[in-house]
Amino acid sequence: MATLPSVSYSITIRLELDGHGSAVGSLTTAVEHVGGVITALDVASAGHERIRIDVTCAARDTDHAQAIVDALGAIEGVTVHKVSDRTFLLHLGGKIEMKSKVPLRNRDELSMAYTPGVARVSQAIAANPDDARRLTIKRNSVAVVTDGSAVLGLGNIGPQAAMPVMEGKAALFKRFADIDAWPIALDTQDVDEIVRTVQVLAPGFGGINLEDISAPRCFEVEERLRDLLDIPVFHDDQHGTAIVVLAALRNALRVVRKDLGEVRITMSGAGAAGTAILKLLMHAGAKHIVVCDVHGAVHSGRDDLDPNLAWIAENTNPEGYDGDLRGAVSGADVFIGVSAPNVVDGADIAEMNDDSIIFALANPDPEVDPEVAHLHAAVVATGRSDYPNQINNVLVFPGVFRGLLDAQSDHVDSDMMVAAAKALADVVTDDELGPHYIIPSVFQPDLAHQVATAVRDAALREQAQRAERRAGGGRAARPGA
């Protein structure tokens, strides 16, 4: 599948060239000849004989960017002075900062914000710890925690290399939900150390967003932290993906007029995201699901099942299918891939039921070429930004945490996540809904607010139900996710 030039590989090249009229045109021709796209052209300085021009181009990757520079430098009379990678420039010094919300202009303001006045506030919290949500940043703060073991498909690149991603996550929290998020990159991949570290850091936060922690360790980390902490713990790679998939699938099924409880679903991928998607789909009413991993269909007769795969075998594939992925795709209504590139092809998609739905979410190269999938399927979604129907976690995690924080919830459960998925799906109106628009843009006005409202209301309902159970003498334990 050909990759198109992208702003992710955007470079600005400062050139000096002759000032005659045809010189600028030669730049455009050279860039187009090697497949680049000029997105801006600015004259930095001009003289009678020579001019300096900044040419900004989108490339496919770093090698392609170098090919563009070489093509421009090969033009007679052109001198390349400097090449800037715009993505690296954006990250210089990091992407987030801390700012004071209160003025510190004089001694009076200083004495209230810090000593001696702050002591009274600390004493109030010591007497009533619940006041921490009212009187500190806890009420609007989320820790974005990673060990750098599974970063954006890059793999185990470590905590320092993961920091730019965690900073980006924090920036998205602020932009879309006005939440103060703090990147925390841990220099350990030991489950016990991760759990203990987050546990002792938790008092300063209203929620924990686990990010880019590899499976199967992420399952244990999340489960143990949910048992230990009195604030929501949300693994976005699992549950954020699951919520967006459920929302998109609800709308895709509306397009083809099929019901979630009746369609046959084949999934490729049984890792963190795949398992979370599976469980949320089942909680929402899906019944006929076969999950495949690299060894084929997950079924009870396999002798290589870890605890996660054993759970999948016990709760899916009721007919005991024991073949490969391609066989599982045949006769299915829905294919959901969170696995690896090119594991199915057009011939496989053609064997699905009429009006099939394809969610090929491996990134950057999907499980099937989207162009090929469109030849056979009614609705196609990917994880890519250059195709319609992008399944992107940023659609949901800011709103989910906004709702959890507003409800002062001590956990997140499947009912809240289904509520988030329904709210996200409902952003797309009946007039807008179609094969190429089943999920809204992240820049849709009020998107995060609508998701947040649904999650807040679900959390408050659950709190009220727990209060009723306590009043009636029943168990008031938190429900699991």
Coordinates of C-alpha atoms in Angstrom, one line a residue:
M1 CA 0.0 0.0 0.0
A2 CA 1.5 3.3 -1.1
T3 CA 2.1 5.9 1.6
L4 CA 1.2 9.5 0.8
P5 CA 3.3 12.5 1.8
S6 CA 2.4 13.6 5.3
V7 CA 2.9 16.6 7.5
S8 CA 4.4 14.2 10.1
Y9 CA 7.5 14.3 7.8
S10 CA 7.4 18.0 7.0
I11 CA 10.6 19.8 6.4
T12 CA 11.6 23.4 5.7
I13 CA 14.6 23.9 3.4
R14 CA 16.3 27.3 3.2
L15 CA 17.7 27.8 -0.3
E16 CA 19.6 30.5 -2.1
L17 CA 19.0 30.7 -5.9
D18 CA 19.1 33.1 -8.8
G19 CA 16.5 35.8 -8.8
H20 CA 15.3 35.3 -12.4
G21 CA 11.6 34.6 -13.0
S22 CA 11.8 30.8 -13.8
A23 CA 13.9 29.9 -10.8
V24 CA 11.0 29.4 -8.4
G25 CA 9.2 27.2 -10.9
S26 CA 12.2 24.9 -11.1
L27 CA 11.8 24.2 -7.3
T28 CA 8.2 23.2 -7.7
T29 CA 9.0 20.9 -10.6
A30 CA 11.9 19.2 -8.8
V31 CA 9.8 18.5 -5.6
E32 CA 6.9 17.1 -7.7
H33 CA 9.3 14.9 -9.7
V34 CA 10.3 13.0 -6.6
G35 CA 6.8 12.8 -5.2
G36 CA 6.9 15.5 -2.6
V37 CA 4.3 18.1 -1.9
I38 CA 5.2 21.8 -1.4
T39 CA 2.9 23.2 1.4
A40 CA 4.5 26.6 1.7
L41 CA 7.0 28.8 -0.1
D42 CA 8.3 32.0 1.7
V43 CA 10.9 34.5 0.5
A44 CA 13.2 35.0 3.4
S45 CA 15.3 37.8 1.7
A46 CA 15.7 39.1 -1.7
G47 CA 18.4 41.0 -3.7
H48 CA 18.9 41.9 -7.3
E49 CA 20.8 38.8 -8.2
R50 CA 20.0 36.2 -5.5
I51 CA 17.1 35.4 -3.3
R52 CA 16.6 33.2 -0.2
I53 CA 13.5 31.1 -0.1
D54 CA 12.2 28.7 2.6
V55 CA 10.4 25.8 1.0
T56 CA 8.2 23.7 3.2
C57 CA 7.5 20.2 1.9
A58 CA 5.5 17.1 3.0
A59 CA 7.4 13.8 2.6
R60 CA 6.5 10.1 3.0
D61 CA 9.4 9.3 5.4
T62 CA 12.9 10.4 6.3
D63 CA 14.5 8.8 3.2
H64 CA 11.9 10.6 1.0
A65 CA 12.6 13.9 2.8
Q66 CA 16.3 13.5 2.0
A67 CA 15.5 12.7 -1.6
I68 CA 13.6 16.0 -1.8
V69 CA 16.6 17.9 -0.4
D70 CA 18.9 16.2 -2.9
A71 CA 16.6 17.0 -5.8
L72 CA 16.5 20.7 -4.8
G73 CA 20.3 20.8 -4.3
A74 CA 20.9 19.3 -7.7
I75 CA 19.2 22.3 -9.5
E76 CA 21.8 24.5 -11.2
G77 CA 22.3 27.7 -9.3
V78 CA 20.6 26.5 -6.1
T79 CA 22.5 26.3 -2.8
V80 CA 20.9 24.5 0.2
H81 CA 21.7 26.4 3.4
K82 CA 19.7 24.6 6.1
V83 CA 17.1 21.8 6.5
S84 CA 14.7 21.8 9.5
D85 CA 12.5 19.0 10.5
R86 CA 9.3 20.7 11.6
T87 CA 8.2 17.9 13.8
F88 CA 11.5 18.0 15.8
L89 CA 11.3 21.8 16.0
L90 CA 7.8 21.4 17.5
H91 CA 9.2 19.1 20.3
L92 CA 12.2 21.3 21.2
G93 CA 12.1 21.8 25.0
G94 CA 9.0 19.6 25.3
K95 CA 5.4 20.4 24.5
I96 CA 3.8 21.2 27.9
E97 CA 4.5 23.4 30.8
M98 CA 3.2 24.2 34.3
K99 CA 1.7 27.7 35.0
S100 CA 0.4 29.2 38.2
K101 CA -3.4 29.9 38.3
V102 CA -3.0 32.6 40.9
P103 CA -1.0 35.8 40.9
L104 CA 2.1 36.2 43.0
R105 CA 2.7 39.9 42.7
N106 CA 3.2 40.9 46.3
R107 CA 3.9 39.7 49.8
D108 CA 0.2 39.3 50.7
E109 CA -0.5 37.0 47.7
L110 CA 2.7 35.0 48.5
S111 CA 1.6 34.5 52.1
M112 CA -1.8 33.1 51.0
A113 CA -0.5 30.9 48.2
Y114 CA 2.4 29.6 50.3
T115 CA 3.5 30.0 53.9
P116 CA 2.0 30.9 56.4
G117 CA -1.5 30.9 54.9
V118 CA -1.2 27.5 53.1
A119 CA -0.8 25.7 56.5
R120 CA -4.5 26.3 57.3
V121 CA -5.5 24.6 54.0
S122 CA -3.2 21.6 54.7
Q123 CA -4.7 21.3 58.2
A124 CA -8.2 21.3 56.7
I125 CA -7.2 18.4 54.4
A126 CA -5.6 16.5 57.2
A127 CA -8.8 16.7 59.2
N128 CA -11.0 15.8 56.1
P129 CA -9.0 14.0 53.3
D130 CA -11.9 14.3 50.9
D131 CA -11.2 18.0 50.8
A132 CA -8.1 17.3 48.7
R133 CA -10.4 17.1 45.6
R134 CA -11.8 20.6 46.4
L135 CA -8.7 22.4 47.6
T136 CA -5.9 20.9 45.4
I137 CA -5.1 20.1 41.8
K138 CA -6.3 16.5 42.5
R139 CA -9.8 17.4 41.3
N140 CA -8.5 18.1 37.8
S141 CA -5.3 16.0 37.5
V142 CA -4.5 12.8 35.7
A143 CA -1.2 10.9 35.8
V144 CA -0.2 9.5 32.3
V145 CA 1.9 6.5 33.3
T146 CA 4.1 4.4 31.1
D147 CA 7.1 2.1 31.3
G148 CA 7.9 2.6 27.6
S149 CA 7.5 -1.1 26.7
A150 CA 4.9 -0.8 23.9
V151 CA 5.1 2.7 22.5
L152 CA 2.9 3.6 19.4
G153 CA 3.8 0.4 17.6
L154 CA 7.5 1.2 18.1
G155 CA 7.9 -1.5 20.8
N156 CA 10.0 -1.5 23.9
I157 CA 11.9 1.8 23.4
G158 CA 12.1 2.7 27.1
P159 CA 10.8 5.5 29.4
Q160 CA 12.8 8.4 28.1
A161 CA 12.0 7.7 24.4
A162 CA 8.3 7.4 25.5
M163 CA 8.2 10.9 27.0
P164 CA 7.4 12.8 23.8
V165 CA 4.3 10.5 23.4
M166 CA 3.3 11.0 27.0
E167 CA 3.7 14.8 26.6
G168 CA 1.5 14.7 23.6
K169 CA -1.1 12.8 25.5
A170 CA -1.0 15.4 28.2
A171 CA -1.4 18.2 25.6
L172 CA -4.5 16.4 24.2
F173 CA -6.0 16.1 27.7
K174 CA -5.6 19.9 28.1
R175 CA -6.8 20.8 24.6
F176 CA -9.9 18.7 24.5
A177 CA -11.1 18.5 28.1
D178 CA -9.1 21.2 30.0
I179 CA -7.6 18.4 32.2
D180 CA -4.1 18.9 33.7
A181 CA -2.2 15.7 32.8
W182 CA 1.3 14.9 34.0
P183 CA 3.6 12.5 32.1
I184 CA 5.2 9.9 34.4
A185 CA 7.7 7.6 32.7
L186 CA 8.9 4.8 35.0
D187 CA 12.4 3.3 34.7
T188 CA 11.2 -0.2 35.5
Q189 CA 9.2 -2.9 33.7
D190 CA 8.7 -4.9 36.8
V191 CA 4.9 -5.3 37.6
D192 CA 5.4 -5.1 41.4
E193 CA 7.5 -1.9 41.1
I194 CA 5.1 -0.2 38.7
V195 CA 2.1 -1.0 40.9
R196 CA 3.8 0.2 44.0
T197 CA 5.2 3.4 42.4
V198 CA 1.8 4.4 41.1
Q199 CA 0.1 3.5 44.4
V200 CA 2.4 5.9 46.3
L201 CA 2.0 8.6 43.7
A202 CA -1.8 8.4 43.5
P203 CA -2.8 10.8 46.3
G204 CA -1.9 13.8 44.0
F205 CA -4.2 12.7 41.2
G206 CA -7.8 12.2 40.4
G207 CA -7.2 9.5 37.9
I208 CA -4.6 7.2 36.4
N209 CA -4.2 6.8 32.6
L210 CA -1.9 3.8 31.9
E211 CA -0.3 4.1 28.5
D212 CA 1.9 2.0 26.3
I213 CA 2.5 -0.9 28.7
S214 CA 2.9 -4.2 26.9
A215 CA 0.6 -7.2 27.3
P216 CA 0.2 -9.3 29.3
R217 CA 1.8 -7.2 32.1
C218 CA -0.7 -4.4 31.5
F219 CA -3.6 -6.6 32.5
E220 CA -2.1 -7.3 35.9
V221 CA -0.9 -3.7 36.5
E222 CA -4.4 -2.4 35.8
E223 CA -6.2 -5.0 37.8
R224 CA -4.0 -4.6 40.9
L225 CA -4.2 -0.8 40.8
R226 CA -8.0 -0.9 40.5
D227 CA -8.1 -3.0 43.6
L228 CA -5.7 -0.7 45.5
L229 CA -6.7 2.8 44.5
D230 CA -9.8 4.9 45.2
I231 CA -9.5 6.8 41.9
P232 CA -10.2 5.6 38.3
V233 CA -7.5 3.5 36.6
F234 CA -7.9 3.5 32.8
H235 CA -5.6 1.7 30.3
D236 CA -6.2 3.8 27.2
D237 CA -4.6 1.3 24.8
Q238 CA -7.2 -1.2 25.9
H239 CA -10.3 0.7 26.9
G240 CA -10.0 3.9 24.9
T241 CA -9.6 1.8 21.7
A242 CA -12.6 -0.4 22.8
I243 CA -14.9 2.5 23.3
V244 CA -14.1 4.0 19.9
V245 CA -14.5 0.7 18.2
L246 CA -17.9 0.1 19.9
A247 CA -19.1 3.6 18.9
A248 CA -18.0 3.2 15.3
L249 CA -19.4 -0.3 15.1
R250 CA -22.8 0.9 16.4
N251 CA -23.0 3.4 13.6
A252 CA -21.6 1.0 10.9
L253 CA -24.3 -1.4 11.9
R254 CA -26.9 1.4 11.5
V255 CA -25.6 1.9 8.0
V256 CA -26.0 -1.7 6.9
R257 CA -29.1 -2.2 9.1
K258 CA -27.8 -5.1 11.2
D259 CA -28.0 -5.8 14.9
L260 CA -25.0 -6.2 17.2
G261 CA -26.5 -9.2 19.0
E262 CA -27.0 -11.0 15.7
V263 CA -23.9 -10.3 13.6
R264 CA -21.0 -12.8 13.3
I265 CA -17.7 -11.0 14.3
T266 CA -14.2 -12.2 13.6
M267 CA -11.4 -10.5 15.4
S268 CA -7.7 -10.7 14.6
G269 CA -5.6 -9.9 17.7
A270 CA -5.9 -11.1 21.3
G271 CA -3.5 -8.7 23.0
A272 CA -4.4 -5.7 25.3
A273 CA -6.6 -3.8 22.7
G274 CA -8.2 -6.9 21.3
T275 CA -9.2 -8.3 24.6
A276 CA -10.6 -5.0 25.8
I277 CA -12.6 -4.6 22.5
L278 CA -13.9 -8.2 22.9
K279 CA -15.1 -7.7 26.5
L280 CA -16.8 -4.3 25.8
L281 CA -18.5 -5.7 22.7
M282 CA -19.8 -8.6 24.7
H283 CA -21.0 -6.3 27.5
A284 CA -22.8 -4.3 24.9
G285 CA -24.6 -7.4 23.6
A286 CA -22.4 -9.0 20.9
K287 CA -22.8 -12.8 21.0
H288 CA -21.2 -14.5 18.0
I289 CA -17.4 -13.8 18.1
V290 CA -14.4 -15.8 17.0
V291 CA -11.0 -14.4 18.1
C292 CA -7.8 -15.3 16.2
D293 CA -4.2 -14.8 17.2
V294 CA -1.0 -15.7 15.3
H295 CA -1.7 -19.4 15.9
G296 CA -5.3 -19.3 14.5
A297 CA -8.6 -19.4 16.2
V298 CA -8.7 -19.3 20.0
H299 CA -10.6 -22.3 21.2
S300 CA -10.7 -24.6 24.3
G301 CA -8.8 -27.4 22.6
R302 CA -5.5 -25.5 22.3
D303 CA -2.7 -26.3 24.7
D304 CA -0.9 -23.0 24.5
L305 CA -3.5 -20.8 26.3
D306 CA -2.3 -18.3 28.9
P307 CA -4.9 -17.0 31.4
N308 CA -6.1 -14.3 29.0
L309 CA -6.5 -16.6 26.1
A310 CA -8.1 -19.2 28.3
W311 CA -10.8 -16.6 29.2
I312 CA -11.3 -15.9 25.6
A313 CA -11.7 -19.6 24.8
E314 CA -14.2 -20.0 27.5
N315 CA -16.4 -17.1 26.5
T316 CA -16.2 -17.0 22.7
N317 CA -16.3 -19.3 19.7
P318 CA -19.2 -21.4 20.9
E319 CA -19.0 -23.6 17.8
G320 CA -15.4 -24.5 18.6
Y321 CA -13.9 -23.4 15.3
D322 CA -10.3 -24.4 15.2
G323 CA -9.0 -23.2 11.9
D324 CA -7.1 -20.2 10.7
L325 CA -8.0 -16.5 10.4
R326 CA -9.0 -16.7 6.8
G327 CA -11.5 -19.5 7.5
A328 CA -12.9 -17.5 10.4
V329 CA -13.5 -14.5 8.2
S330 CA -15.5 -16.5 5.7
G331 CA -19.2 -16.0 6.5
A332 CA -18.6 -13.2 9.0
D333 CA -20.5 -9.9 9.0
V334 CA -17.7 -7.9 10.8
F335 CA -13.9 -8.1 10.8
I336 CA -12.0 -6.2 13.5
G337 CA -8.2 -6.3 13.3
V338 CA -5.8 -5.1 16.0
S339 CA -2.9 -7.2 15.0
A340 CA -0.5 -7.1 12.0
P341 CA -0.4 -5.8 8.4
N342 CA -1.9 -7.7 5.5
V343 CA -3.2 -10.8 7.3
V344 CA -6.2 -11.0 5.0
D345 CA -6.8 -9.9 1.4
G346 CA -9.6 -9.0 -1.0
A347 CA -10.4 -12.6 -1.7
D348 CA -11.0 -13.2 2.0
I349 CA -13.2 -10.1 2.4
A350 CA -15.2 -11.3 -0.6
E351 CA -16.1 -14.5 1.3
M352 CA -17.8 -12.4 4.1
N353 CA -21.6 -11.9 4.2
D354 CA -23.2 -9.2 2.2
D355 CA -22.8 -5.6 3.5
S356 CA -19.8 -6.6 5.5
I357 CA -17.9 -4.2 7.9
I358 CA -14.1 -4.0 8.0
F359 CA -12.2 -2.4 10.9
A360 CA -8.5 -2.8 9.9
L361 CA -6.8 -1.0 12.7
A362 CA -3.1 -2.0 12.6
N363 CA -1.1 1.1 12.1
P364 CA 0.5 2.3 9.9
D365 CA -0.2 -0.7 7.7
P366 CA -3.7 -2.2 8.2
E367 CA -4.7 -5.9 8.2
V368 CA -6.0 -5.4 4.6
D369 CA -5.4 -2.6 2.1
P370 CA -8.4 -0.2 2.6
E371 CA -8.6 0.4 -1.1
V372 CA -9.1 -3.4 -1.7
A373 CA -11.4 -3.7 1.3
H374 CA -13.7 -1.0 -0.2
L375 CA -14.2 -3.2 -3.3
H376 CA -16.0 -5.8 -1.2
A377 CA -17.2 -4.3 2.1
A378 CA -20.0 -1.8 2.8
V379 CA -18.1 0.1 5.6
V380 CA -14.3 0.3 6.1
A381 CA -12.5 1.9 9.0
T382 CA -8.8 2.1 9.8
G383 CA -6.4 3.7 12.4
R384 CA -5.0 6.0 9.7
S385 CA -5.7 9.7 9.3
D386 CA -5.5 9.6 5.5
Y387 CA -8.7 7.5 5.2
P388 CA -12.3 8.1 6.3
N389 CA -13.5 6.6 9.6
Q390 CA -10.3 6.8 11.6
I391 CA -10.5 4.9 14.9
N392 CA -8.5 7.2 17.2
N393 CA -8.4 7.1 21.0
V394 CA -8.3 10.9 21.2
L395 CA -12.0 10.9 20.4
V396 CA -12.8 9.5 23.8
F397 CA -10.2 9.5 26.5
P398 CA -10.4 13.3 27.3
G399 CA -14.2 13.1 27.6
V400 CA -14.1 9.9 29.7
F401 CA -11.7 11.4 32.2
R402 CA -13.6 14.7 32.3
G403 CA -16.7 12.8 33.2
L404 CA -15.0 10.7 35.8
L405 CA -13.4 13.7 37.4
D406 CA -16.6 15.7 37.4
A407 CA -18.4 12.8 39.1
Q408 CA -15.5 12.4 41.5
S409 CA -15.7 8.7 40.7
D410 CA -13.5 6.2 42.4
H411 CA -13.4 3.8 39.4
V412 CA -14.4 3.3 35.8
D413 CA -16.5 0.3 34.8
S414 CA -18.0 -1.2 31.6
D415 CA -21.4 0.6 32.0
M416 CA -19.5 3.9 31.9
M417 CA -17.6 2.9 28.9
V418 CA -20.7 1.8 27.0
A419 CA -22.2 5.1 27.9
A420 CA -19.2 6.9 26.4
A421 CA -19.4 4.8 23.2
K422 CA -23.1 5.6 22.8
A423 CA -22.5 9.3 23.3
L424 CA -19.6 9.2 20.8
A425 CA -21.8 7.4 18.3
D426 CA -24.7 9.8 18.8
V427 CA -22.5 12.8 17.8
V428 CA -23.0 11.6 14.2
T429 CA -26.6 12.5 13.3
D430 CA -28.9 10.5 11.0
D431 CA -28.4 13.1 8.3
E432 CA -24.6 12.8 8.5
L433 CA -24.3 9.0 8.9
G434 CA -23.0 7.1 5.9
P435 CA -20.4 4.5 4.9
H436 CA -17.6 7.1 4.9
Y437 CA -18.8 8.9 8.1
I438 CA -19.5 6.6 11.0
I439 CA -17.3 8.4 13.6
P440 CA -16.9 12.2 14.1
S441 CA -13.8 14.3 13.9
V442 CA -12.0 15.0 17.1
F443 CA -12.5 18.7 16.3
Q444 CA -16.3 18.3 16.3
P445 CA -17.7 21.0 18.6
D446 CA -18.8 19.7 22.1
L447 CA -17.6 16.1 21.3
A448 CA -15.6 15.8 24.6
H449 CA -18.5 17.5 26.5
Q450 CA -21.0 15.0 25.2
V451 CA -18.9 12.0 26.1
A452 CA -18.1 13.6 29.5
T453 CA -21.7 14.2 30.3
A454 CA -22.6 10.6 29.5
V455 CA -19.8 9.2 31.6
R456 CA -20.5 11.6 34.5
D457 CA -24.2 10.6 34.5
A458 CA -23.4 6.9 34.4
A459 CA -20.9 7.3 37.3
L460 CA -23.4 9.2 39.4
R461 CA -26.1 6.6 38.7
E462 CA -23.6 3.9 39.9
Q463 CA -22.8 5.9 43.0
A464 CA -26.5 6.3 43.8
Q465 CA -27.1 2.6 43.4
R466 CA -24.2 1.8 45.7
A467 CA -25.6 4.2 48.3
E468 CA -29.0 2.4 48.0
R469 CA -27.3 -1.0 48.5
R470 CA -25.5 0.3 51.6
A471 CA -28.7 1.7 53.0
G472 CA -30.4 -1.6 52.4
G473 CA -27.6 -3.6 54.1
G474 CA -26.5 -5.1 50.8
R475 CA -23.0 -5.3 49.4
A476 CA -21.6 -2.0 48.2
A477 CA -18.5 -3.3 46.4
R478 CA -17.4 -1.5 43.3
P479 CA -18.4 -3.3 40.1
G480 CA -15.6 -4.6 37.9
A481 CA -14.8 -3.3 34.4

